[in-house]
Every structure is written in C-alpha cells, then in structure tokens.
Short mmCIF file of C-alpha atoms in Angstrom, two decimals:
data_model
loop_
_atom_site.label_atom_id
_atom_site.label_comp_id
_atom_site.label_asym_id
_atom_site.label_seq_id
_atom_site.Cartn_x
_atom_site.Cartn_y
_atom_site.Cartn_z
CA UNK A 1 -46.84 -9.94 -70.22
CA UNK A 2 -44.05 -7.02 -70.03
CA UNK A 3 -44.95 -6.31 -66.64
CA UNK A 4 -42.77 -6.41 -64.04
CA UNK A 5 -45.39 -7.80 -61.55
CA UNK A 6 -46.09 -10.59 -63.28
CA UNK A 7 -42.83 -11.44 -64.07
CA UNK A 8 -42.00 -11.81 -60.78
CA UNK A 9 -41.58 -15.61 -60.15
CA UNK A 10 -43.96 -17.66 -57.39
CA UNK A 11 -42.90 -20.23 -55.84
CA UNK A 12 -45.59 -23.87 -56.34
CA UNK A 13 -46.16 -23.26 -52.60
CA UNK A 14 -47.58 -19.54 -53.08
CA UNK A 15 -49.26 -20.49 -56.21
CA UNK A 16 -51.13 -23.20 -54.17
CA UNK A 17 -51.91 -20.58 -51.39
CA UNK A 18 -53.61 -18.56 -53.96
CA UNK A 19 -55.25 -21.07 -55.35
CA UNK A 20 -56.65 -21.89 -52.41
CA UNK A 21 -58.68 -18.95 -52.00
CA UNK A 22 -59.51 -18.80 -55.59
CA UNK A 23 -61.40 -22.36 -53.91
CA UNK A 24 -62.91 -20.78 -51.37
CA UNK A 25 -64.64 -17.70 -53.17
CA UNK A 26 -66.11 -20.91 -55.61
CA UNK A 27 -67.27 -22.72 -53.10
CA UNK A 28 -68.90 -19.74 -51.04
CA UNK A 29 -71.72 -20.06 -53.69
CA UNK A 30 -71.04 -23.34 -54.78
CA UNK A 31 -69.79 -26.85 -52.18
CA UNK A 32 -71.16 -29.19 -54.50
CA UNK A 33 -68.25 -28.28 -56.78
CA UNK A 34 -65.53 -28.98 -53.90
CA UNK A 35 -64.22 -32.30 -55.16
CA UNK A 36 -64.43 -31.10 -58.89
CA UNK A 37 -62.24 -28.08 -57.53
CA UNK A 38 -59.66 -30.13 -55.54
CA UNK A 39 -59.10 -32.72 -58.40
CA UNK A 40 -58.24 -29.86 -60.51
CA UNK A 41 -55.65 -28.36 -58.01
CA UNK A 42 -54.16 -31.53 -57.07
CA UNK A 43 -53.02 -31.42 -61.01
CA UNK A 44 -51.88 -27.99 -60.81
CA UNK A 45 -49.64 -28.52 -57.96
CA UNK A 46 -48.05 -31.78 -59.10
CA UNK A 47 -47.55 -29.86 -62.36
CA UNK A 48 -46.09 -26.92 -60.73
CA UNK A 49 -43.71 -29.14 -58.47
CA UNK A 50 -41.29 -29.56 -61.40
CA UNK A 51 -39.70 -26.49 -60.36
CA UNK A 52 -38.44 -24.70 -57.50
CA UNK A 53 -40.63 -21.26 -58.51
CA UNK A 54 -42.48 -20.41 -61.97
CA UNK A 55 -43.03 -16.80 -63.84
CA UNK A 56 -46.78 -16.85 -65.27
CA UNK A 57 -45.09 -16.87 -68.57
CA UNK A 58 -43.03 -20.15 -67.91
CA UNK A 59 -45.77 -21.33 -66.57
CA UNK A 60 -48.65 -20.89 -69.01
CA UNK A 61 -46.22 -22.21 -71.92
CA UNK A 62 -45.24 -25.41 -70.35
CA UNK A 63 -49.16 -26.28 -69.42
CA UNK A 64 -49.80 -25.79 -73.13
CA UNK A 65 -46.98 -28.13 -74.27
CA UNK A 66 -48.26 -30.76 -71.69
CA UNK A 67 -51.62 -30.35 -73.39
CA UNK A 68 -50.74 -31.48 -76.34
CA UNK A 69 -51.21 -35.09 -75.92
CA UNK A 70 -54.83 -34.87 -74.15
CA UNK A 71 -57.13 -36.59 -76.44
CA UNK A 72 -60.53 -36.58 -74.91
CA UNK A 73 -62.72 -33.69 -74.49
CA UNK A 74 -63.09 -34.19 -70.25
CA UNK A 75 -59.52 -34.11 -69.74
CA UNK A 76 -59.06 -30.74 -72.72
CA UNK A 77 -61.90 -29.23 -70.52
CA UNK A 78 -60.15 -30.17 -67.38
CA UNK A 79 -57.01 -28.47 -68.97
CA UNK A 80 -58.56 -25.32 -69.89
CA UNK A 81 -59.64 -24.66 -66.32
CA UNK A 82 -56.38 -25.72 -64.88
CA UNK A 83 -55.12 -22.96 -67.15
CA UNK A 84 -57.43 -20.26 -66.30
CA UNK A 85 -57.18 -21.22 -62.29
CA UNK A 86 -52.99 -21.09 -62.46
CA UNK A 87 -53.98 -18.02 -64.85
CA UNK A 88 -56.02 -16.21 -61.77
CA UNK A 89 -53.66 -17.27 -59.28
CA UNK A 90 -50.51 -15.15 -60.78
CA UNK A 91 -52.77 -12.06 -61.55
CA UNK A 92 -54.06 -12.39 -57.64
CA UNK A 93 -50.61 -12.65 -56.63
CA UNK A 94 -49.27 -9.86 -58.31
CA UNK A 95 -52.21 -7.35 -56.80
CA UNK A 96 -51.23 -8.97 -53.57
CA UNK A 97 -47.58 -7.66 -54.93
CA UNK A 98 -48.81 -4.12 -55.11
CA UNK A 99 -51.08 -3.55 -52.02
CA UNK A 100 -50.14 -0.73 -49.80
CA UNK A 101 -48.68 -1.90 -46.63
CA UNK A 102 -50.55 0.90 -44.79
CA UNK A 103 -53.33 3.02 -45.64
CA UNK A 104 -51.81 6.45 -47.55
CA UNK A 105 -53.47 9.58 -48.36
CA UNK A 106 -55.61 10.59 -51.75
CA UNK A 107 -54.90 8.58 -54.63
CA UNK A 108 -52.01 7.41 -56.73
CA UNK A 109 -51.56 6.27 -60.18
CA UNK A 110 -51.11 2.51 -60.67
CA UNK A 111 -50.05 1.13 -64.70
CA UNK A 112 -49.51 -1.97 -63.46
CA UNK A 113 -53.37 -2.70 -63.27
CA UNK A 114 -53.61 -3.09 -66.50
CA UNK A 115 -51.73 -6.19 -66.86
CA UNK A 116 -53.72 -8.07 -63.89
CA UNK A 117 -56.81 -7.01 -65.41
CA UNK A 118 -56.06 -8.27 -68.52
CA UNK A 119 -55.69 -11.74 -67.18
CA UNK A 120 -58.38 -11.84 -64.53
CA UNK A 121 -61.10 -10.65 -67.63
CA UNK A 122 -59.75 -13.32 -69.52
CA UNK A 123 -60.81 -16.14 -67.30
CA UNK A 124 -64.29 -14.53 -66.22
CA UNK A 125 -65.18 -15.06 -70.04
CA UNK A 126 -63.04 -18.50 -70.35
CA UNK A 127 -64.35 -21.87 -69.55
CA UNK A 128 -64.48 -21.29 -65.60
CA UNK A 129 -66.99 -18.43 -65.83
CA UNK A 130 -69.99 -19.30 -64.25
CA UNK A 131 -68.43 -20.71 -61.29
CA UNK A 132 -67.43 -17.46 -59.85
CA UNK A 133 -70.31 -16.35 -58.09
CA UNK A 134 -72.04 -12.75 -58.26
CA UNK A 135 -74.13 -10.81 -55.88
CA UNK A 136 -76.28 -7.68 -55.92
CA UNK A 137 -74.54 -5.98 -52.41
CA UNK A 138 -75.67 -3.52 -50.29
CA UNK A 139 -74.33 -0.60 -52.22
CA UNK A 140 -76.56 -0.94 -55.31
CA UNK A 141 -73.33 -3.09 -57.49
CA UNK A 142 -73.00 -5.83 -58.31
CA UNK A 143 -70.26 -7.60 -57.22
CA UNK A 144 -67.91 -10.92 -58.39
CA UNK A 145 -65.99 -13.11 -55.45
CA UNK A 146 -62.60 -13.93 -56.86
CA UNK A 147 -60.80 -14.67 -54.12
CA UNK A 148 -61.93 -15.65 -50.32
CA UNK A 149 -59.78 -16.86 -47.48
CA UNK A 150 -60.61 -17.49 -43.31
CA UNK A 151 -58.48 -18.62 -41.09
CA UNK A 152 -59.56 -21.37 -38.50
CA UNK A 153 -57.18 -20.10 -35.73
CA UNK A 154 -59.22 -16.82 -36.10
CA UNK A 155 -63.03 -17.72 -34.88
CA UNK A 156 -66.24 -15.69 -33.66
CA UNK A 157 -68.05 -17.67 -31.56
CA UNK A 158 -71.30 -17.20 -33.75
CA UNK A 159 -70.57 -16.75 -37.12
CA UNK A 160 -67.09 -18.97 -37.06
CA UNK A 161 -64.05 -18.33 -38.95
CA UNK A 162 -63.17 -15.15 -39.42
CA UNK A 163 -62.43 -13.28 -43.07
CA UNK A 164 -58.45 -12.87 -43.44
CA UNK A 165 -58.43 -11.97 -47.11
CA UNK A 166 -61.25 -11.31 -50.08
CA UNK A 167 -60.90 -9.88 -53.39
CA UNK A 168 -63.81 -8.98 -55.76
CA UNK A 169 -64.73 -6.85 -58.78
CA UNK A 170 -67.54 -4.26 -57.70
CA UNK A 171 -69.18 -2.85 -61.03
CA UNK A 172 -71.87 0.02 -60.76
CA UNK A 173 -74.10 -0.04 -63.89
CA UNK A 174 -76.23 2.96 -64.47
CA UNK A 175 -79.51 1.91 -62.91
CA UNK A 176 -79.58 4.52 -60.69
CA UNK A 177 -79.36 2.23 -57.90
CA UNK A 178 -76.90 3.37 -55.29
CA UNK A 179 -77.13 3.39 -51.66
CA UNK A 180 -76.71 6.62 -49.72
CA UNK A 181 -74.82 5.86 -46.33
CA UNK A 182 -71.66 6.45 -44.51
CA UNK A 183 -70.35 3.15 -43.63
CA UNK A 184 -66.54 1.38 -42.11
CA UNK A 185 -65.32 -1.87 -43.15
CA UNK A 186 -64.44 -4.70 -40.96
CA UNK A 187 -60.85 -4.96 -42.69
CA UNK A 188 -58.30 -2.63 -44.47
CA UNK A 189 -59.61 -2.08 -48.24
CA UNK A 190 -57.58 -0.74 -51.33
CA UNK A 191 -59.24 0.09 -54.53
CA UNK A 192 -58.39 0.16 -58.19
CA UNK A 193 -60.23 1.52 -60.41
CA UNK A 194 -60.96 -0.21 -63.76
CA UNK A 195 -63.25 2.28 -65.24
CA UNK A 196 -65.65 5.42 -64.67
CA UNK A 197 -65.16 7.87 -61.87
CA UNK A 198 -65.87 7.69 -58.46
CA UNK A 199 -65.92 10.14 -55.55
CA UNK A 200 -64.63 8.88 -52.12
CA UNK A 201 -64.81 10.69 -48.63
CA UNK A 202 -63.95 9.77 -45.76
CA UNK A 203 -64.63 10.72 -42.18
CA UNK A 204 -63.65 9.75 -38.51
CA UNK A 205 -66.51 9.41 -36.16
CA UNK A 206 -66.89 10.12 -32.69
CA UNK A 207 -69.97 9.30 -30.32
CA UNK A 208 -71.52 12.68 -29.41
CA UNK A 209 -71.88 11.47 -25.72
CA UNK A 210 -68.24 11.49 -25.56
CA UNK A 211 -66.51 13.06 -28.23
CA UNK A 212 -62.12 13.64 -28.29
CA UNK A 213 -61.41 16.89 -25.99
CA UNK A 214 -60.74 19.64 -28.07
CA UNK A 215 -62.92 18.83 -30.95
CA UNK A 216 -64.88 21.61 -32.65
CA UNK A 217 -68.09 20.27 -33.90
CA UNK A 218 -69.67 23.57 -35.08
CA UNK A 219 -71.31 22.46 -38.42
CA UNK A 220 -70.37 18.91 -38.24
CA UNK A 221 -72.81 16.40 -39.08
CA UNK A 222 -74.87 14.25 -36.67
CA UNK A 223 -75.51 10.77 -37.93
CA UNK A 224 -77.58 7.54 -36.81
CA UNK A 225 -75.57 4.85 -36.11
CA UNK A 226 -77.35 1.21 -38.00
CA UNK A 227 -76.84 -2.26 -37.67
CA UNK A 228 -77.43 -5.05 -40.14
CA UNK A 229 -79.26 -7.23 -38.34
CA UNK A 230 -80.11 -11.04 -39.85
CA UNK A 231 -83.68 -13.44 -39.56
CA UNK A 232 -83.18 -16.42 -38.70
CA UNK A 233 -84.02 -19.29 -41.06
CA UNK A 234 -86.80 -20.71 -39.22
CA UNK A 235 -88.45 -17.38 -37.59
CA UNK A 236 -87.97 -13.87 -39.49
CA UNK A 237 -88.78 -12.21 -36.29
CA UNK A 238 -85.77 -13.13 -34.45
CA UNK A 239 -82.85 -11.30 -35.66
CA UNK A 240 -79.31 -11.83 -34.84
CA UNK A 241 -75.86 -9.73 -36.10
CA UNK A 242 -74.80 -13.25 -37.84
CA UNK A 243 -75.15 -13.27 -41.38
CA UNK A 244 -76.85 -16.31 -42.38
CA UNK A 245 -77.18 -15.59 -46.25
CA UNK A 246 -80.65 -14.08 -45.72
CA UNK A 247 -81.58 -10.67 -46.65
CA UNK A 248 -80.27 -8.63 -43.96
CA UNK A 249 -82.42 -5.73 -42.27
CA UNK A 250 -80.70 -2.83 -41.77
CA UNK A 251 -82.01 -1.69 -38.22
CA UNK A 252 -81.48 2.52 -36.44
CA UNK A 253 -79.39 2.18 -33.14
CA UNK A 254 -79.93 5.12 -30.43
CA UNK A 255 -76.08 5.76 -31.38
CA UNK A 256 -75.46 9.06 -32.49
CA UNK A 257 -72.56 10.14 -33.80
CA UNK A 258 -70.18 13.37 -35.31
CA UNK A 259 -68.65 12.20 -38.88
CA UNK A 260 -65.34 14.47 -39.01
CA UNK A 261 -64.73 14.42 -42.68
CA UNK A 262 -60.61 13.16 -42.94
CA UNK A 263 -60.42 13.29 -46.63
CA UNK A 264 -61.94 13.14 -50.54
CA UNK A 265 -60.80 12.16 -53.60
CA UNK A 266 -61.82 11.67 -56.98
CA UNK A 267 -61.00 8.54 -58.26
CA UNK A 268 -60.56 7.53 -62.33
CA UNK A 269 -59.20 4.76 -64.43
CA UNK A 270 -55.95 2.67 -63.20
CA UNK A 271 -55.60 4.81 -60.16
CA UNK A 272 -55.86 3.29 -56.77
CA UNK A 273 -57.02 4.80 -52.71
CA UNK A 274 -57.13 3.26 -49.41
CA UNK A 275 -59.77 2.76 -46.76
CA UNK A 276 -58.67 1.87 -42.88
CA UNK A 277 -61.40 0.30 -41.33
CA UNK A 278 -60.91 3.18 -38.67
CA UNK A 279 -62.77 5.19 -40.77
CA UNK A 280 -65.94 5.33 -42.11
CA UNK A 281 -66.62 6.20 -46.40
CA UNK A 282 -68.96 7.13 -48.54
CA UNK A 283 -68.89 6.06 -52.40
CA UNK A 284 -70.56 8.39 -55.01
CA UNK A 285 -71.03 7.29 -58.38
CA UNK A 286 -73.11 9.41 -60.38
CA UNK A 287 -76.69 7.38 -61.62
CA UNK A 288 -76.18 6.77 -65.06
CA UNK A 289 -72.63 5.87 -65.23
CA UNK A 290 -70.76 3.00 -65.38
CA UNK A 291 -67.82 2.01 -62.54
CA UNK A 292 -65.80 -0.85 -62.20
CA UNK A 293 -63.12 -1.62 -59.46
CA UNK A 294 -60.69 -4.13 -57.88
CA UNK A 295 -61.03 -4.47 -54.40
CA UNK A 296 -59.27 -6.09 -51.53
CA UNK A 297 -60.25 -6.48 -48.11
CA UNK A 298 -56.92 -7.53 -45.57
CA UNK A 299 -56.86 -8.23 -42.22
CA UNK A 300 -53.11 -8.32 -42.38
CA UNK A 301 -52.91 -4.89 -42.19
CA UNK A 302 -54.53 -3.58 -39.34
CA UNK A 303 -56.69 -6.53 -38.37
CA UNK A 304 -60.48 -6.50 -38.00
CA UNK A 305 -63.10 -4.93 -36.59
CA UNK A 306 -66.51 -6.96 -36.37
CA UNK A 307 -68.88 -4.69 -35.85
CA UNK A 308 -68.34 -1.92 -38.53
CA UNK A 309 -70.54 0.74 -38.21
CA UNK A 310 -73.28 2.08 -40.61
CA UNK A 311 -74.09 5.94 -40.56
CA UNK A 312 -77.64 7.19 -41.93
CA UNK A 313 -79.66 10.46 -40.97
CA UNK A 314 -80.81 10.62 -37.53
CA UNK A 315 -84.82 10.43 -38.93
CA UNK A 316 -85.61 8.57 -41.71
CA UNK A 317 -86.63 10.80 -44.66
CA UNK A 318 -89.83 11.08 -46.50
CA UNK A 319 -88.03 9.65 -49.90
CA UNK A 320 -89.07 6.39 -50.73
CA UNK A 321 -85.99 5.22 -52.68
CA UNK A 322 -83.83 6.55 -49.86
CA UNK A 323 -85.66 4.93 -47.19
CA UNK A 324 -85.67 1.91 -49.33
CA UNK A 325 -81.93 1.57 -50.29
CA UNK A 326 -81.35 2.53 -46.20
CA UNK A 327 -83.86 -0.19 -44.37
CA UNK A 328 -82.56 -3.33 -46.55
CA UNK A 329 -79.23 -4.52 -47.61
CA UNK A 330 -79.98 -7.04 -50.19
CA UNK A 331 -77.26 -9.60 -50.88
CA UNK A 332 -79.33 -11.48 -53.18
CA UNK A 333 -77.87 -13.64 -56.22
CA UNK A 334 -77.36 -11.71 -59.36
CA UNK A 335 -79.27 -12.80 -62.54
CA UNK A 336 -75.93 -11.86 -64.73
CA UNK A 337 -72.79 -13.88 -65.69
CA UNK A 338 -69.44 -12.98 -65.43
CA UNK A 339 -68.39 -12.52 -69.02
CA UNK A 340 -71.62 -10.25 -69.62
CA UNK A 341 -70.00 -7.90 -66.57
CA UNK A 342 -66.67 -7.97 -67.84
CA UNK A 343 -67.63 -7.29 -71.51
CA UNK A 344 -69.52 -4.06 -70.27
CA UNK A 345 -66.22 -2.85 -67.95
CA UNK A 346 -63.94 -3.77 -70.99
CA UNK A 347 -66.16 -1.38 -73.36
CA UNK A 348 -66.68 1.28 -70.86
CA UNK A 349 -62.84 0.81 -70.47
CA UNK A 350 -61.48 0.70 -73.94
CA UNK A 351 -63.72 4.37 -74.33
CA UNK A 352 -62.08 6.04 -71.71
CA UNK A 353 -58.32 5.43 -72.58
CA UNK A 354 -59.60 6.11 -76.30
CA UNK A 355 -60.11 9.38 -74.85
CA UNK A 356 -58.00 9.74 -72.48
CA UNK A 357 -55.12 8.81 -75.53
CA UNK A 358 -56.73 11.01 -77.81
CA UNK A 359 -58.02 8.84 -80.34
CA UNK A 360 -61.59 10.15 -79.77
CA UNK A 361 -61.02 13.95 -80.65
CA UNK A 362 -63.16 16.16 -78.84
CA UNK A 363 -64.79 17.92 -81.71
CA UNK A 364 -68.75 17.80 -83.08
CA UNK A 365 -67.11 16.28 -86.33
CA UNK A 366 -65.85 13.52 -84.90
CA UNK A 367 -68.62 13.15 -82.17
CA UNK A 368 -69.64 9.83 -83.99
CA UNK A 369 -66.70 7.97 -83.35
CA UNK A 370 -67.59 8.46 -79.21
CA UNK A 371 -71.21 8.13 -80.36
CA UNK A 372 -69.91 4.32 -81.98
CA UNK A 373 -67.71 3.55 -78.89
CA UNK A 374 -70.41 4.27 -76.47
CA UNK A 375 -73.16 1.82 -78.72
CA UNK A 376 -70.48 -0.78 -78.02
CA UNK A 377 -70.89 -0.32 -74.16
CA UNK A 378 -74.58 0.25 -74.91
CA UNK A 379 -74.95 -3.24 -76.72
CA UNK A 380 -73.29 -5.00 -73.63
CA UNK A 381 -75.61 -2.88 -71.20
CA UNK A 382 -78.99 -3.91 -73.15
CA UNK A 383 -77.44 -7.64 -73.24
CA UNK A 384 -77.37 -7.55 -69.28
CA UNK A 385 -80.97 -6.07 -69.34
CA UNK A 386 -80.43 -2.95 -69.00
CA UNK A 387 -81.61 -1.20 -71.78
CA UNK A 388 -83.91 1.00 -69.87
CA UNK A 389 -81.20 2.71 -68.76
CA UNK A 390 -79.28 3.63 -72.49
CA UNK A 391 -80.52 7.15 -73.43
CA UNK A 392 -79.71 8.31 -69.42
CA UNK A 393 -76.28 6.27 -69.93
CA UNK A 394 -75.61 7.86 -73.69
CA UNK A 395 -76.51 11.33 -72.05
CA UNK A 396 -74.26 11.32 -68.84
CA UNK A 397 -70.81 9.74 -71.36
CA UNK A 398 -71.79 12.94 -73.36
CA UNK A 399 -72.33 15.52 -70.45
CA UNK A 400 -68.55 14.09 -69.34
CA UNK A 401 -67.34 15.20 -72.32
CA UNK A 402 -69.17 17.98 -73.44
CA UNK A 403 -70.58 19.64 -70.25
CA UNK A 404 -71.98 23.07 -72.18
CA UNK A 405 -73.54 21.07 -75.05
CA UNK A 406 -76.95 20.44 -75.27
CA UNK A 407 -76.42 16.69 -75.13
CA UNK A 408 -80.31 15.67 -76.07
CA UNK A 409 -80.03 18.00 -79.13
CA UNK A 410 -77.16 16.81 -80.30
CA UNK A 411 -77.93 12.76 -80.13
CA UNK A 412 -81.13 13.74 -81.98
CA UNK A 413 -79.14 14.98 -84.35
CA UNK A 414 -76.70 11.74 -84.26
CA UNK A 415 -79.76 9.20 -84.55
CA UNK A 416 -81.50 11.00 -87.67
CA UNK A 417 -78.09 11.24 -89.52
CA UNK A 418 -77.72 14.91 -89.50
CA UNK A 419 -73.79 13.79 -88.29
CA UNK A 420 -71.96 11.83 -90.60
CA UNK A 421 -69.73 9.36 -90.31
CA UNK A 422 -66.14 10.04 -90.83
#
C-alpha cells in the first residue's frame, strides 16, 4: 500500500485494541462466536509480539510466510481470518489516523480513503464475511458494524455501558426508501464518502419557550421534537427509552423547537464532513441513487449526549410513506451479505472515478460505455433483490450526467441497438 497512513507502524498493543472492537461489533449480532473470536486473537497477538511495532505491510508478509507450513484445512481457515482480522485492524487504525480532532466546517477532500477502503472491501468479501452483521437503520440504509467499543467505567443505569467508539459502512440503495427527519447524534460523527452524492444540512435548535436572546426567528422553522421509545419484551405496551433490540416506536413529544440552519454541503466521492452532536442533520440522498459512506461515531471528542433529539413536523402529514418512515425506526436484520453490499459500492464506485478521470467521455457516441458500467452496478443491484428498482436507477446515473437529455428516449434507443458499441 503506498499510503502514508498505512504505512504508519502500530504497535501489537494498538493492534490488539483494535481488534478488540473489531470483537465487539461481531459479537453485537453474534456471542455464540465469542470463544471462536478470542482463540483467533490470542494467535494474532502472540504473532504480533515478535516485534516492538508492525507496518500492515510487514505484517501481512510475515503471516503468509508462517502459513506456509499449515497443513490442515481448520487451521488454513483459521489463518485466513487471522489475516483478514489483522487486515481490518490496520485499515481501522489508519481512519482512526485521519479523524478530525474537532468538528470543521463544509467538506474537505480526503485521497487517503482510498487505501482503507481497499482493505476493509477486501475482507467483507474474504472468508470472515458473514460474521459482520448488517441492519436495515432508521434512515432507510442499510448499514454494516465494523467496529464497536463501550467502556465499563462509562455506565447508564438502564441500558449499561455506554458507546465510546463505532464504525460502520451506511449504503443507500435506490429503493426509494429514505427517512425524512432532522435528527442529532449521541456522539461526534465524521463521514467519508465512498460513492454517490449526498446533501448534508445542518441546524442548531433552540426550544421556542426559551429561545437565545437576540435570535431572529422570522421564517425559521418550527419542528416536533420525537423520541424513540422501546416495548418491552414481555408487554409491547410498556415502552421505555432503552433499546432492547426491538423495533423501536418513534413517539411526538409536546417539545417544539426553532431549527437555525448552521450549514450545507454537498458531499461526493473520497471527500469527508463532520457532525457535532450539538447539532442536529438532515441527510438527502436522492431515491434512485446509490450512496455509500464510512462513518465514525467518537465520544472522545466531545463526549455524549444520551438523549439526541429527533425533529419531525409539528402535525403528522396526510402522506402515508412519510408518516410511515416517521412513526417507526426499524432496526431489523438485513436479508443481504456483506460481499453483495460491497460489490454494489465497488461498481457504483469504479463508475464514478471512470468519469470523474475521464475515461467515460461525455458524448452520445460513447454513451454505451456508461450504459456497460452502469449494467455492472445494475447486475449487483438485481443480485441483492433489487431489480425493481433498475430502470429508476439507469435513469437517475443518466440524468447526472446528461441533465437536458431525454434520458427514457435515449435508453430505448440503447436497448434496441440503435447505439453501437464502440
């Protein structure tokens, strides 16, 4: 790898931190696979202890070598997942390298993405995949746990440790399914994005019963504050604010509140933004498109806040989709695996620096060779069931592109062979 963040060398003691939380996002889905996990670590750090700190490079050459003399296929397997753990572990720790140390303004460019990406795909289609669990969220994405991490000297009385660190990919296919509200996070978030575009605001809010002096609120919005509220296991009709890992409902407060809007950015491939959890944010994503990021919540920076609001209208509109994608927050298990994500982000991916490096020329004669690219992300879409959803997809990639075309005319046109290819 030629860059510089992952040639940074960790010491075993970091690498085992890392790994450690690389345990914890397995076993949030998963505690039947805790001893399997550990035995595996344990051989990683006695491996790792033969030097004082390790380069992923060093590293991943000197596991191969000890490989070598492994004869039966449990202990090869075993190896391979050691491998793609360590692997993990130095692409977490060089995004750990890169985090802002304080939430900044718009969005900057960040190259060195690639790099971690490159490794952390590599595992979610290696040998390890489907250990790494993935969720449909509240937002209408679906999301993959890479990382997880509480600390016990950090407690709630009712829900128990408290979240210190979390990393997962958040991919938005084009389904159409996206939630509409303002909401904060309990910790600091940054953001990379992998692929596809994405439109952030973000707003300070102020209770309307006692807003700061001095604020004008001519023409600022008035939101509901909401609540995620929890059933209980035994009796749906008692609800609690612990999650439990039921469905939670997400219940209107009498809060009312003015969202002062702080900032907005658009937000494309390998650039990364900040959110303070003193703010709240709204994510757009446009229906048919697809958009991937890496995202890590850190309590390091500015600590947490445990009950982060929720903003929606102050009645509930007419608008069934709306009302449903606003009542429930559904954090349900996903029906996917991680390589069939990944494959979809890659293709969306490789399309965009195609065009972004000019390889794809923006011309009707060579229309076919975005036409091809796009079938590629297409395949991977209707291979994750969501096939449904192509000719809406195809349209949208082409409306990027090609805003004054007419973009059904012209993939007629591309499907009966009237384009040829070049």
């Amino acid at each position: 790898m030629s860059s510089h963040v992952l040639s940074t060398p960790i010491t075993p003691e970091k690498l085992k931190e890392v790994l450690s939380g690389i345990k914890g996002a397995i076993l949030l889905s998963s505690p039947n696979l805790e001893s399997r996990i550990r035995a595996l670590l344990y051989k990683i750090d006695t491996f790792s202890q033969a030097r004082d700190q390790w380069t992923y490079d060093e590293w991943s050459k000197q596991w191969e070598i000890s490989m070598a003399d492994l004869k039966s296929e449990d202990a090869l397997q075993d190896a391979v997942r050691c491998a793609e753990f360590a692997q993990l572990a130095f692409a977490l720790d060089g995004l750990f390298g890169i985090e802002a140390l304080e939430p900044f303004h718009g969005s900057k460019k960040c190259p060195e993405i690639k790099d971690i990406w490159e490794l952390v795909s590599s595992v979610l289609k290696g040998e390890s995949q489907e250990w790494f669990f993935i969720k449909t969220g509240a937002p209408g994405m679906e999301q993959i746990t890479l990382f997880f991490e509480n600390r016990e000297d950090l407690r709630n009385k009712s829900t128990g440790p408290l979240i210190h660190r979390m990393v997962r990919i958040h991919l938005w296919l084009p389904n159409g399914n996206r939630n509409p509200e303002s909401h904060a996070h309990q910790l600091f978030g940054q953001s990379w994005i992998l692929t596809g575009q994405g439109h952030d605001e973000q707003f300070f809010y102020h209770n309307v019963k006692n807003p700061p002096q001095g604020l004008k609120t001519g023409g600022m919005p008035q939101m509901a504050r909401y609540q995620l509220l929890w059933p209980d296991k035994n009796d749906s009709s008692v609800l609690s604010n612990s999650p439990n890992g039921q469905p939670a409902k997400m219940t209107k407060t009498d809060e009312v509140y003015f969202l002062e809007k702080k900032s907005e950015t658009t937000n494309a491939i390998d650039t990364t933004y900040t959110i303070s959890n003193k703010v709240a944010h709204r994510a757009s994503i446009h229906d048919h498109q697809v958009h991937a990021t890496l995202f890590v919540f850190d309590r390091e920076k500015e600590g947490i806040m445990i009950d982060a609001p929720i903003f929606g209208p102050l009645e509930m509109p007419k608008d069934d989709n709306y009302k449903r994608a606003l009542q429930t927050s559904k954090r349900s298990k996903s029906p996917h695996v991680a390589s069939c994500l990944v494959n979809i982000i890659e293709a969306q991916r490789q399309l965009e620096l195609d065009l972004l490096l000019g390889r794809l020329e923006r011309n009707e004669g060579r229309m076919d060779l975005i036409i091809a690219q796009g079938a590629f992300v297409l395949s991977n879409l209707i291979d994750a069931g969501f096939g449904e959803y192509a000719e809406g997809y195809e349209i949208q990639m082409l409306k990027d592109q090609y805003p004054k075309w007419d973009q059904r005319a012209f993939l007629e046109r591309a499907r009966n062979g009237s384009i040829s290819t070049l």
